[in-house]
Coordinates of C-alpha atoms and ligand atoms in Angstrom, one line a residue:
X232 CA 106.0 109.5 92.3
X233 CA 102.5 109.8 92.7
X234 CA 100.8 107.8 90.0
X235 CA 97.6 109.4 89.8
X236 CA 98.6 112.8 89.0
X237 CA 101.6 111.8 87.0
X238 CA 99.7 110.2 84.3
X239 CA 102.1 107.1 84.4
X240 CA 100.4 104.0 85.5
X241 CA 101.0 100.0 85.8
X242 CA 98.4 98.2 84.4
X243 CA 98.9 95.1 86.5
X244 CA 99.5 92.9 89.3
X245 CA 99.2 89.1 89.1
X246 CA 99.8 86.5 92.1
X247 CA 98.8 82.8 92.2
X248 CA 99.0 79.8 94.1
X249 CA 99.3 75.8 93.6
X250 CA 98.7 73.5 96.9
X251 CA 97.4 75.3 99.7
X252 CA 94.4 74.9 101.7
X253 CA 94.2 78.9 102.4
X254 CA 94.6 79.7 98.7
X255 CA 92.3 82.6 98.6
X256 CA 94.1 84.0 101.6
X257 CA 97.4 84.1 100.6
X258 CA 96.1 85.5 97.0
X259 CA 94.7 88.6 99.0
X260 CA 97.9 89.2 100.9
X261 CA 99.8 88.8 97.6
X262 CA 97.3 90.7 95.5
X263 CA 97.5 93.4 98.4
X264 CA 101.7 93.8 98.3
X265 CA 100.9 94.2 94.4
X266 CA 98.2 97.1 95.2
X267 CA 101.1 99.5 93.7
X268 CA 100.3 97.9 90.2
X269 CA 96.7 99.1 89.8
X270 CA 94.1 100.2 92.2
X271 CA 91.2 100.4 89.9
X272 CA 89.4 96.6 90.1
X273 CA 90.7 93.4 91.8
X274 CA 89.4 89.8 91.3
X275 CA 90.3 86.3 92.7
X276 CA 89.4 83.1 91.4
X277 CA 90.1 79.4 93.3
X278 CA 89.7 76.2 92.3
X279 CA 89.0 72.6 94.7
X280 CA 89.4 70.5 92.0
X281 CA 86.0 70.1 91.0
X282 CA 84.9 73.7 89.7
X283 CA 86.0 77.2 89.4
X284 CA 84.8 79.8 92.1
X285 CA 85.2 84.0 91.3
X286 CA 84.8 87.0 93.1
X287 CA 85.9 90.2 91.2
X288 CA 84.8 93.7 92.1
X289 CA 86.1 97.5 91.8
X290 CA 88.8 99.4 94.2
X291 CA 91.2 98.0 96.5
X292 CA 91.9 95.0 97.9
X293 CA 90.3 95.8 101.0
X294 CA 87.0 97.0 99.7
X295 CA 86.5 94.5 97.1
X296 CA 87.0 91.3 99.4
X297 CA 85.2 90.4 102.6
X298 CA 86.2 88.1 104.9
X299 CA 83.2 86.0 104.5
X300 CA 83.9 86.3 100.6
X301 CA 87.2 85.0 100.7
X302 CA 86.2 81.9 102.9
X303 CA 83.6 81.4 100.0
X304 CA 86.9 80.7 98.0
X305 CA 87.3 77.4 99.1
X306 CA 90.0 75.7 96.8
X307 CA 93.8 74.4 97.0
X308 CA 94.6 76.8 94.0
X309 CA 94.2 80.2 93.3
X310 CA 95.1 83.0 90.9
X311 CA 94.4 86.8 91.4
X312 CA 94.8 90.3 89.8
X313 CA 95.1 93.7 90.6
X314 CA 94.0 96.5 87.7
X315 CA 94.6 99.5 86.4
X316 CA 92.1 100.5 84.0
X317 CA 91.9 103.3 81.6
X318 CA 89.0 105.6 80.5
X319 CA 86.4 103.7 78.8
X320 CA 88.1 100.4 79.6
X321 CA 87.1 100.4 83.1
X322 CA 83.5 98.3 83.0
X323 CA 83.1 95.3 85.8
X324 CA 83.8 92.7 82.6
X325 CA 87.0 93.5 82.3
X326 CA 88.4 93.2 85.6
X327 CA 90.2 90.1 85.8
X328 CA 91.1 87.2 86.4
X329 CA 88.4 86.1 83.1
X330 CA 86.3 83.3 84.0
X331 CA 84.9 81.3 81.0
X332 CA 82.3 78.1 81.3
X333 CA 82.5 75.9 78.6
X334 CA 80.8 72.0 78.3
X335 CA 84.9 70.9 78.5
X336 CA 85.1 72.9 81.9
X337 CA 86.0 76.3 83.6
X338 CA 89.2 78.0 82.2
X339 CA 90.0 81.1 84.2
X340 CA 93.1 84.4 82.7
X341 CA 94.5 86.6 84.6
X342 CA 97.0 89.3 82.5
X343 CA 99.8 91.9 82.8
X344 CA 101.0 93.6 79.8
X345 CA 99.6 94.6 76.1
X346 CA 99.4 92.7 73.4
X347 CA 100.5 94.9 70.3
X348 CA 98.5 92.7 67.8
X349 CA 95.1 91.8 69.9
X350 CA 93.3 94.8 67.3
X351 CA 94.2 92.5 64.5
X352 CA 93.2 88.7 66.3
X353 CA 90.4 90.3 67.3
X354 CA 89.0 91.1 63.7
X355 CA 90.1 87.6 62.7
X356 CA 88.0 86.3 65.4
X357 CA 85.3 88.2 64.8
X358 CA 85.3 87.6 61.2
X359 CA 85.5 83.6 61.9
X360 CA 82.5 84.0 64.5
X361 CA 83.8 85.1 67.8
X362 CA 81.6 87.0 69.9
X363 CA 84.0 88.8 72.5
X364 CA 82.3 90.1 76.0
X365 CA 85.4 92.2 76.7
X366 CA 87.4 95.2 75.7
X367 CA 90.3 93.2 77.3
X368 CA 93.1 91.9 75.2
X369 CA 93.1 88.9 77.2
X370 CA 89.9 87.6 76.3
X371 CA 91.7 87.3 72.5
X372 CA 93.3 84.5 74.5
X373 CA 90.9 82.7 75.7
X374 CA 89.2 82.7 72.6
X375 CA 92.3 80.9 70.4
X376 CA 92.6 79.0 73.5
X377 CA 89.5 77.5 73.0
X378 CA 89.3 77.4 68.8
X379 CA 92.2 75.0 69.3
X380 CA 90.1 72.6 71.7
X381 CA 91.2 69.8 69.5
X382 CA 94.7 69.8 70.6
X383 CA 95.2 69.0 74.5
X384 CA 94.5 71.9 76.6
X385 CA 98.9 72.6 77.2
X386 CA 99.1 72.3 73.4
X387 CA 96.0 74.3 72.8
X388 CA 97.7 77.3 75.0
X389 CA 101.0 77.1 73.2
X390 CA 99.6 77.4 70.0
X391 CA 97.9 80.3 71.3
X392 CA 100.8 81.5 73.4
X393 CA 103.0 81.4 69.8
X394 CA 100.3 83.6 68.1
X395 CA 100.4 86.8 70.2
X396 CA 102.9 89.1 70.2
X397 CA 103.5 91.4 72.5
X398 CA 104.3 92.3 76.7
X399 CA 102.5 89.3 78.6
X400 CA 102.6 87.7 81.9
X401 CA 99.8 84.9 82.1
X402 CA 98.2 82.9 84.8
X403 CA 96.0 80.6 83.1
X404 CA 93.7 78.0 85.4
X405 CA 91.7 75.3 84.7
X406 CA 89.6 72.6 88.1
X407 CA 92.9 71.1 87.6
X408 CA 96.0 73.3 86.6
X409 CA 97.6 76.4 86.8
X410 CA 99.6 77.4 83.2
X411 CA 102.2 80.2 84.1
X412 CA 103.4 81.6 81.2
X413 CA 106.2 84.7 80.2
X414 CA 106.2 86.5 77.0
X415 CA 109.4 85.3 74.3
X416 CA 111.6 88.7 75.6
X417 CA 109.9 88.7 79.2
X418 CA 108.9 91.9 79.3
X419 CA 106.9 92.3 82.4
X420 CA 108.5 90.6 85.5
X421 CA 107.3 87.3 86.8
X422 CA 108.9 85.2 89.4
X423 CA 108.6 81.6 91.2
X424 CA 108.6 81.1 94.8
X425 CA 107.5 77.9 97.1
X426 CA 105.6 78.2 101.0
X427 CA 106.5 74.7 102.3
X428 CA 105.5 72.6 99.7
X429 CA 103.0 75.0 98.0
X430 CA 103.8 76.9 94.2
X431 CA 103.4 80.5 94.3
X432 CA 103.7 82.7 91.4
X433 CA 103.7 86.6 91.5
X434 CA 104.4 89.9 89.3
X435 CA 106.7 90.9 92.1
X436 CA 108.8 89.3 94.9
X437 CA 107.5 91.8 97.4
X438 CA 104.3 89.4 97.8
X439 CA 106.6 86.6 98.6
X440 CA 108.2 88.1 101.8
X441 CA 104.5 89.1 103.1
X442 CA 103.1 85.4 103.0
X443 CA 106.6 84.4 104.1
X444 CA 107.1 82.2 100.5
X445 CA 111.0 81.8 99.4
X446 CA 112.0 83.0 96.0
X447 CA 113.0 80.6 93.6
X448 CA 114.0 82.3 90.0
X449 CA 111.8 84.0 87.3
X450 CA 109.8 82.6 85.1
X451 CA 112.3 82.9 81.8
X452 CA 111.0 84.5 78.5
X453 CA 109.1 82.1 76.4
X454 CA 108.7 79.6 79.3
X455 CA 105.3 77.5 80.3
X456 CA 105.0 76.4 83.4
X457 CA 102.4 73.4 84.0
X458 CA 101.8 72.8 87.8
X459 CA 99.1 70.8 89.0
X460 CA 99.0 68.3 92.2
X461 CA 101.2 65.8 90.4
X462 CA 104.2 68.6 90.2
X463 CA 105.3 70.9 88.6
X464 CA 106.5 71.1 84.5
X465 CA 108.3 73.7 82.4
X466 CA 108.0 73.4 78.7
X467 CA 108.9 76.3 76.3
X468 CA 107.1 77.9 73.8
X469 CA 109.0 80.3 72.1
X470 CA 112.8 79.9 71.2
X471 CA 115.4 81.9 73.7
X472 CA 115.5 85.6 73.1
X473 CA 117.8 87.8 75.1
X474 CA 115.7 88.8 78.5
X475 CA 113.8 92.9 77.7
X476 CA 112.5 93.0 81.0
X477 CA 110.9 96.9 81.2
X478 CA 112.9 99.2 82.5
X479 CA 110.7 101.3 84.0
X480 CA 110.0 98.5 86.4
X481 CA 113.4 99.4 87.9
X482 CA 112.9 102.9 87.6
X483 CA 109.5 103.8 89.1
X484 CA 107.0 100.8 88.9
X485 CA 108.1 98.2 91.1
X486 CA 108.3 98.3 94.8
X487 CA 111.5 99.0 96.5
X488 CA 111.7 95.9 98.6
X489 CA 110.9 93.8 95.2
X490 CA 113.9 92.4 93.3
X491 CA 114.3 91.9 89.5
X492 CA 116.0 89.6 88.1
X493 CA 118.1 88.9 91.3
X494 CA 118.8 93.0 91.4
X495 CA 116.9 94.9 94.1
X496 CA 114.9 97.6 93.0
X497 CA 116.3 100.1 95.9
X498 CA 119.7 99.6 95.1
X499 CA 119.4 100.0 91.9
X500 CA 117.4 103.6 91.9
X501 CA 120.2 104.4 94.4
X502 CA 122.7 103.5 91.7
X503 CA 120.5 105.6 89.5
X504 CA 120.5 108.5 91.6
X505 CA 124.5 108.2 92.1
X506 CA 125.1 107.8 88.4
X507 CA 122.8 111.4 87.9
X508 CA 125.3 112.7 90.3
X509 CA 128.2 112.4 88.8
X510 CA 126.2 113.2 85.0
X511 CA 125.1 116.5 86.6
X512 CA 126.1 117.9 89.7
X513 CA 125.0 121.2 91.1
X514 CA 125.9 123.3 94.1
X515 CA 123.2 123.0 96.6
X516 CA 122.6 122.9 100.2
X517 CA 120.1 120.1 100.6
X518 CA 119.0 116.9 98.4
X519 CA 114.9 115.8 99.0
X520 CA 112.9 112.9 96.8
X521 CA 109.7 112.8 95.6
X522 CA 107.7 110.1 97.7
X523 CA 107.8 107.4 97.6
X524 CA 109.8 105.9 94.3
X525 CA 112.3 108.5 94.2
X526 CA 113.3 108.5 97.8
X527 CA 116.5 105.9 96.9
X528 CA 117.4 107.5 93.9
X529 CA 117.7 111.0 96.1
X530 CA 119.6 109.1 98.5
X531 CA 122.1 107.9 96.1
X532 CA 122.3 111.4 94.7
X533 CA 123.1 112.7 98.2
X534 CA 125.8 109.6 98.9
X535 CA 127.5 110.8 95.5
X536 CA 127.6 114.2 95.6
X537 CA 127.9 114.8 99.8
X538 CA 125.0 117.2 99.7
X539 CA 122.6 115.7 102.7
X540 CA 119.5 114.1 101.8
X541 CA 116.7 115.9 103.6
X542 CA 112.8 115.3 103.6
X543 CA 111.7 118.0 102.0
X544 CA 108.6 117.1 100.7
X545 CA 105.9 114.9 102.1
X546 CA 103.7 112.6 101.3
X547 CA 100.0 112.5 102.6
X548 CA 99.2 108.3 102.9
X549 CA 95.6 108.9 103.7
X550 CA 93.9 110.1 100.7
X551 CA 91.7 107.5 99.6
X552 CA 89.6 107.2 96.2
X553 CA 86.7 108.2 97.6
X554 CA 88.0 111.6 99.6
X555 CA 86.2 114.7 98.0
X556 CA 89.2 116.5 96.0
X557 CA 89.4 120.4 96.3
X558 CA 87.6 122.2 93.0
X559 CA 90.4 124.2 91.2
X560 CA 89.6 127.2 92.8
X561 CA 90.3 125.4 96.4
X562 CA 93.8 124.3 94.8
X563 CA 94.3 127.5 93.5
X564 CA 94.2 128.6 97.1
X565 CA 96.7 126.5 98.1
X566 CA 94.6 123.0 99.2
X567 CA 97.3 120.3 98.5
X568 CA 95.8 116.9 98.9
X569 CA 98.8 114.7 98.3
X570 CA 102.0 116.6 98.8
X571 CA 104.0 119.0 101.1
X572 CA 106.5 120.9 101.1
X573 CA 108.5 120.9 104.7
X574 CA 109.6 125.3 104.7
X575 CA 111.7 124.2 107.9
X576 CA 113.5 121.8 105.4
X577 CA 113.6 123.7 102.3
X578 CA 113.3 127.8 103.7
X579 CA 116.1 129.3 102.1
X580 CA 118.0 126.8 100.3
X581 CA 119.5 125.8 97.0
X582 CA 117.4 122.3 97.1
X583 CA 118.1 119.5 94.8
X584 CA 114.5 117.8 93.6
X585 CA 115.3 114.5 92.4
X586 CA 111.7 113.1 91.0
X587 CA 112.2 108.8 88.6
X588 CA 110.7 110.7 85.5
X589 CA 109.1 113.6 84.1
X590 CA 105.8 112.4 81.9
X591 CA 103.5 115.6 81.2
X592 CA 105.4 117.7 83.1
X593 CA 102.3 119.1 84.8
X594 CA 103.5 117.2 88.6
X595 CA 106.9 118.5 88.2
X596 CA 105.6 122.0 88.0
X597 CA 103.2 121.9 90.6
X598 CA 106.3 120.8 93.4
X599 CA 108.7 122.9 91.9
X600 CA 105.8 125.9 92.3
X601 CA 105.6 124.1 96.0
X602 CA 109.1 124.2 97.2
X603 CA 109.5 127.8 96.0
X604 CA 106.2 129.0 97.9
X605 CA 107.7 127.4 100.9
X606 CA 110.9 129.7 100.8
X607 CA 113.2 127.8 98.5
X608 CA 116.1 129.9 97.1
X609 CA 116.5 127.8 94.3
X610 CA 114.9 124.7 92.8
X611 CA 117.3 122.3 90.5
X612 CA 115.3 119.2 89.1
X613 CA 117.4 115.9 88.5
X614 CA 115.2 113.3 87.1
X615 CA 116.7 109.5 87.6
X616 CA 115.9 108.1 84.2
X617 CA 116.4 109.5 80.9
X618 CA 113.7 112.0 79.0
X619 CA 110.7 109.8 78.0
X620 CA 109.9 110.6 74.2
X621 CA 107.8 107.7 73.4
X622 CA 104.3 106.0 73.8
X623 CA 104.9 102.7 75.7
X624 CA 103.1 99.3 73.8
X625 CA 103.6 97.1 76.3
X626 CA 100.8 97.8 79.1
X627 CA 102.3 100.8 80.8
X628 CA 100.1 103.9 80.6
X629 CA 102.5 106.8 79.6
X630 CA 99.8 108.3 77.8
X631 CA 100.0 109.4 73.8
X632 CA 103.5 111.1 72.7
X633 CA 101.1 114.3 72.2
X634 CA 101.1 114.2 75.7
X635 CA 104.7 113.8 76.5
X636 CA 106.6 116.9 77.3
X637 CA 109.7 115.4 76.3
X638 CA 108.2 114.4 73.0
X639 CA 107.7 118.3 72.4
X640 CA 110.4 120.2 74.0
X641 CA 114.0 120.0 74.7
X642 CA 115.5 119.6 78.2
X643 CA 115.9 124.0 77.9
X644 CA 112.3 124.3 77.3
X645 CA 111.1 121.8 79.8
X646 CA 113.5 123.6 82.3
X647 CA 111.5 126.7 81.6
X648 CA 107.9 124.8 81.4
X649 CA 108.2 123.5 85.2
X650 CA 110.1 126.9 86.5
X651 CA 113.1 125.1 87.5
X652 CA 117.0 127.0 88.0
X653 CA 118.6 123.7 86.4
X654 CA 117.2 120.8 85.2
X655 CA 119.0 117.4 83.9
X656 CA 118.4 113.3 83.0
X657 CA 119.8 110.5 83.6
X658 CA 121.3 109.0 80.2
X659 CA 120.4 105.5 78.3
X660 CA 124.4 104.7 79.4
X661 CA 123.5 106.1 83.3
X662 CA 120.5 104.1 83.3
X663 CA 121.7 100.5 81.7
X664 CA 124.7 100.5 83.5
X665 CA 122.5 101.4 87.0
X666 CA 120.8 98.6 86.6
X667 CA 123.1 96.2 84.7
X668 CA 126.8 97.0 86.0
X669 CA 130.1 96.5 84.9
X670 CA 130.4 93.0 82.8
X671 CA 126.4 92.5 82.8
X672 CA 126.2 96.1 81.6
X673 CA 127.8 94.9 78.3
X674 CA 125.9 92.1 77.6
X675 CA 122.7 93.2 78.4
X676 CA 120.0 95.6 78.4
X677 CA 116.5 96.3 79.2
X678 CA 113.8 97.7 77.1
X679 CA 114.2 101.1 77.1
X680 CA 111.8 102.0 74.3
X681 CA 110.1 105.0 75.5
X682 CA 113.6 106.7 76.2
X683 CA 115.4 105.6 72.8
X684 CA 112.3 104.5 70.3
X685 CA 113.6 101.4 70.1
X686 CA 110.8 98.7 70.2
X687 CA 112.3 95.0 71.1
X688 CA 108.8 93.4 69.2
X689 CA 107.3 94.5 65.9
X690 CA 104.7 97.4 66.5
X691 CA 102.1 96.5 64.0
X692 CA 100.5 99.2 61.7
X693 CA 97.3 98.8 63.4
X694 CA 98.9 98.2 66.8
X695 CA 97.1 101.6 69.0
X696 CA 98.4 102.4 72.2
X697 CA 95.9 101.7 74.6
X698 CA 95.1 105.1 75.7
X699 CA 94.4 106.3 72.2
X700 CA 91.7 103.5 71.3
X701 CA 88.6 104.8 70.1
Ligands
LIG906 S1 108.5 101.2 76.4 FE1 109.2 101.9 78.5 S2 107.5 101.5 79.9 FE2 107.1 100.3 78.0 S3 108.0 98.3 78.5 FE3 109.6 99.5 77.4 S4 110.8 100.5 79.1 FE4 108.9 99.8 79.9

C-alpha cells in the first residue's frame, strides 16, 4: 500500500559494512534497496581506522548524498540508516547513524525499532546528569554505553544492551569495530551476508542481491556480533527466547524480493492471499491489488479462488516529496496523485480489492470510492492480514488505537465506513500458518500484537507509543 496516505510507516532501515575499500558506496546502494523503510532523513558514517567521518542529511538517498560526498567517506567500514520520522521528531539531530566524540574516541549508532522503556532511562539519566541532544531513543544508548566506560567497550555495550527492553536492531561503530547487535525476541529483522571477503550487515536481504553480497543467516535474538579486521565474533547477551520477529514485516513492510528468516516475503503474501481465499470467497469477475505490497497477496487470492488477477488499479511511481499536492478542492474534483483506477479493467465488474491491511480506513475508502467512479458493479474488500486493533510499541507507526478503525468498529461497520459490498480479514490462524506452515506453524509464531493485544515484552506504565509523545 501506499505508506504515506495509509498512516502505517517503517521507522527504519539499517545496512553496514566490515572490510571494503568502497565502504561508503556499497552503504548507499544498500541504504537505497532499504529506501522502502523510511524516506524522511538518511545518514552514513565510515571509518579508516583512525577516525570517524559522517554525512547525514534529510530526504532520499539520492538527494542527501553526492558523489563527491560519498568519496569524502573514505574508510574500510561503514554503517548507514534510512528514517522515518514522525511529527515533531523529525529535527537534523535525530537522523541517524549518532556520532559521538569523546577523549576515548568516536563511537557512532545506528537504530531500528522502539525501545518501550527509553521514557524511563532517560529520566534516570537525566537525574544522574545526562544531558541528551536528541529526541531519539538511541541516544539512551550511547549514553549507558559510555557511563559504563570502565568496563571494556564489548562489555560496556552488553551491559547496556541487557538494560533496554524493547524492538532493536543495532549497528554500533567505533575507528576500529563494528558491534551488530538483535534484540532478546528479535523483533525487527537483521541478517548477515559476505562480498568476497567483506561483512555486510542489513535490515533486509534485498540490499544483498543489489551489491551482489551472499546471505549468510540472521543475526539471532539476543546475539552480539563483534567484527573488526582480525574477524569476526559472536557473543550473546541475553539468554535464547523463542524468535518474535514482527509480522507485519511479512505482511506489508518488507520488500517482496527480501526473505525472512529463510521465507520469502512474496511467497508468503501469496500464501496469505490463498489462505483469505479459501476464509472468504466471493463471486466476482476479476481479482486487482493494491500496489505495490498487495500485488502477491491478490495473486494468491486469484490462484485460490480461479477468478483472474487483473490490474485494476495503478500506481503513479513519479510523485516525489517535493511535487505540489492538489488542495482539497482539486481532489474533490477528481486530481488523484498516487492511484488509478483502470475503467477498461474494472467497467462493469464484480471486482475483488485485495489491499495487506486496513489502518484508518481513510485509503480503503478513497479506492473503493475510485473503482466504483470508474464503472465497478461491485467492490468486495479482502484485506490479507487480520483487523489491526492495537498501537504497535516496537517502532512501527500504526498511529494511536483512537485512530484505528478496527479499534472502533466491527468488520459490519467498517464494511459500511469504506462503502464496500463485502468485506473480510485474514485470521491470526490464516496468517501464522501463511507465514509459518504446516510443522513450523505449530511451533512458532510471530508477534502479532497489534492483531491479538498480545505484547511478547513488558509495556511499561510509562511506555508512550511514539506517535502519542508530547
Ligand atoms: S505490534 Fe504489530 S507492527 Fe508492531 S512489531 Fe508486533 S506485529 Fe509488528
Amino acid at each position: 500500500m501506499l505508506a504515506e496516505i495509509k498512516g502505517l510507516n517503517e521507522e527504519c532501515g539499517i545496512f553496514g559494512v566490515w572490510g571494503h575499500q568502497d565502504s561508503a558506496q556499497l552503504t548507499y546502494y544498500g541504504l537505497h534497496a532499504l529506501q522502502h523503510r523510511g524516506q524522511e532523513g538518511a545518514g552514513i558514517v565510515t571509518t579508516d581506522g583512525e577516525q570517524l567521518k559522517l554525512a547525514k542529511g534529510h530526504g532520499l538517498i539520492n538527494e542527501v548524498f553526492s558523489e563527491n560526498q560519498l568519496e569524502d567517506l573514505s574508510g574500510h567500514a561503514s554503517i548507514g540508516h534510512v528514517r522515518y520520522a514522525t511529527a515533531g521528531d523529525g529535527g537534523y539531530e535525530n537522523i541517524q547513524p549518532l556520532h559521538f566524540r569523546s577523549q576515548t574516541g568516536g563511537l557512532a549508532l545506528a537504530h531500528n525499532g522502539n525501545l518501550v522503556n527509553a521514557q524511563a532511562l532517560k529520566n534516570q539519566l537525566e537525574a544522574q546528569g545526562s544531558i541528551l541532544q536528541t529526541t531519539s531513543d538511541t541516544e539512551v544508548v550511547a549514553h549507558l554505553i559510555k557511563r559504563a566506560r570502565h568496563l571494556p567497550l564489548e562489555q560496556a555495550i552488553m551491559e547496556a544492551l541487557s538494560m533496554i527492553k524493547g524492538a532493536y536492531a543495532f549497528l554500533v561503530m567505533t575507528e576500529d569495530r563494528m558491534f551488530v547487535a538483535n534484540d532478546p525476541r528479535g523483533l525487527r529483522p537483521l541478517s548477515l551476508g559476505h562480498l568476497g571477503e567483506s561483512w555486510v550487515v542489513s535490515s533486509e536481504t534485498c540490499a544483498f542481491d543489489v551489491i551482489g553480497a551472499e546471505y549468510d543467516r540472521e543475526i539471532d535474538p539476543g546475539e552480539l556480533l563483534i567484527i573488526s579486521d582480525e574477524g569476526i565474533e559472536s557473543k550473546r547477551f541475553s539468554a535464547p527466547i523463542q524468535r518474535t520477529l514482527c509480522s507485519m514485516e511479512y505482511v506489508y513492510f518488507s520488500r517482496p524480493d527480501s526473505n525472512l528468516d529463510g521465507k520469502n516475503v512474496h511467497a508468503s503474501r501469496k500464501r496469505m492471499g490463498k489462505s483469505l481465499a479459501e476464509e472468504a470467497p466471493v463471486d466476482a469477475d476479476v481479482v486487482t491489488g493494491v500496489p505495490d505490497s498487495s500485488i502477491s497477496a491478490a495473486i494468491g487470492y486469484a490462484e485460490a479462488s480461479g477468478i483472474p488477477y487483473e490490474l485494476g488499479l495503478i500506481k503513479n511511481r513519479y510523485v516525489g516529496r517535493t511535487f505540489i499536492q492538489p488542495s482539497q478542492e482539486l481532489r474533490e474534483q477528481g486530481v488523484k496523485m498516487k492511484l488509478s483506477a483502470v475503467r477498461g479493467i474494472v467497467e462493469g465488474k464484480k471486482v475483488v480489492m485485495v489491499d495487506d491491511s486496513i489502518v484508518r480506513g481513510t485509503t480503503s475508502r478513497r479506492i473503493v470510492k475510485m473503482l466504483k467512479e470508474a464503472g465497478a458493479k461491485e467492490v468486495h474488500v479482502r484485506i490479507a492480514s487480520p483487523p489491526i486493533q492495537n498501537p504497535c510499541y516496537y517502532g512501527i507507526d500504526t498511529s494511536n488505537s483512537g485512530e484505528l478503525i478496527a479499534a472502533n468498529n466491527s468488520v459490519e461497520e467498517i464494511e459500511e465506513q469504506i462503502g464496500a459490498d463485502s468485506l473480510a480479514f485474514l485470521s491470526v490462524q490464516g496468517l501464522n500458518d501463511s507465514i509459518y506452515q504446516g510443522e513450523e506453524s505449530l511451533k512458532h509464531g510471530g508477534c502479532m500484537a497489534c492483531f491479538t493485544g498480545n505484547y511478547p515484552t513488558e509495556i511499561y506504565p510509562n511506555t508512550m507509543h511514539p506517535y502519542e509523545k508530547a
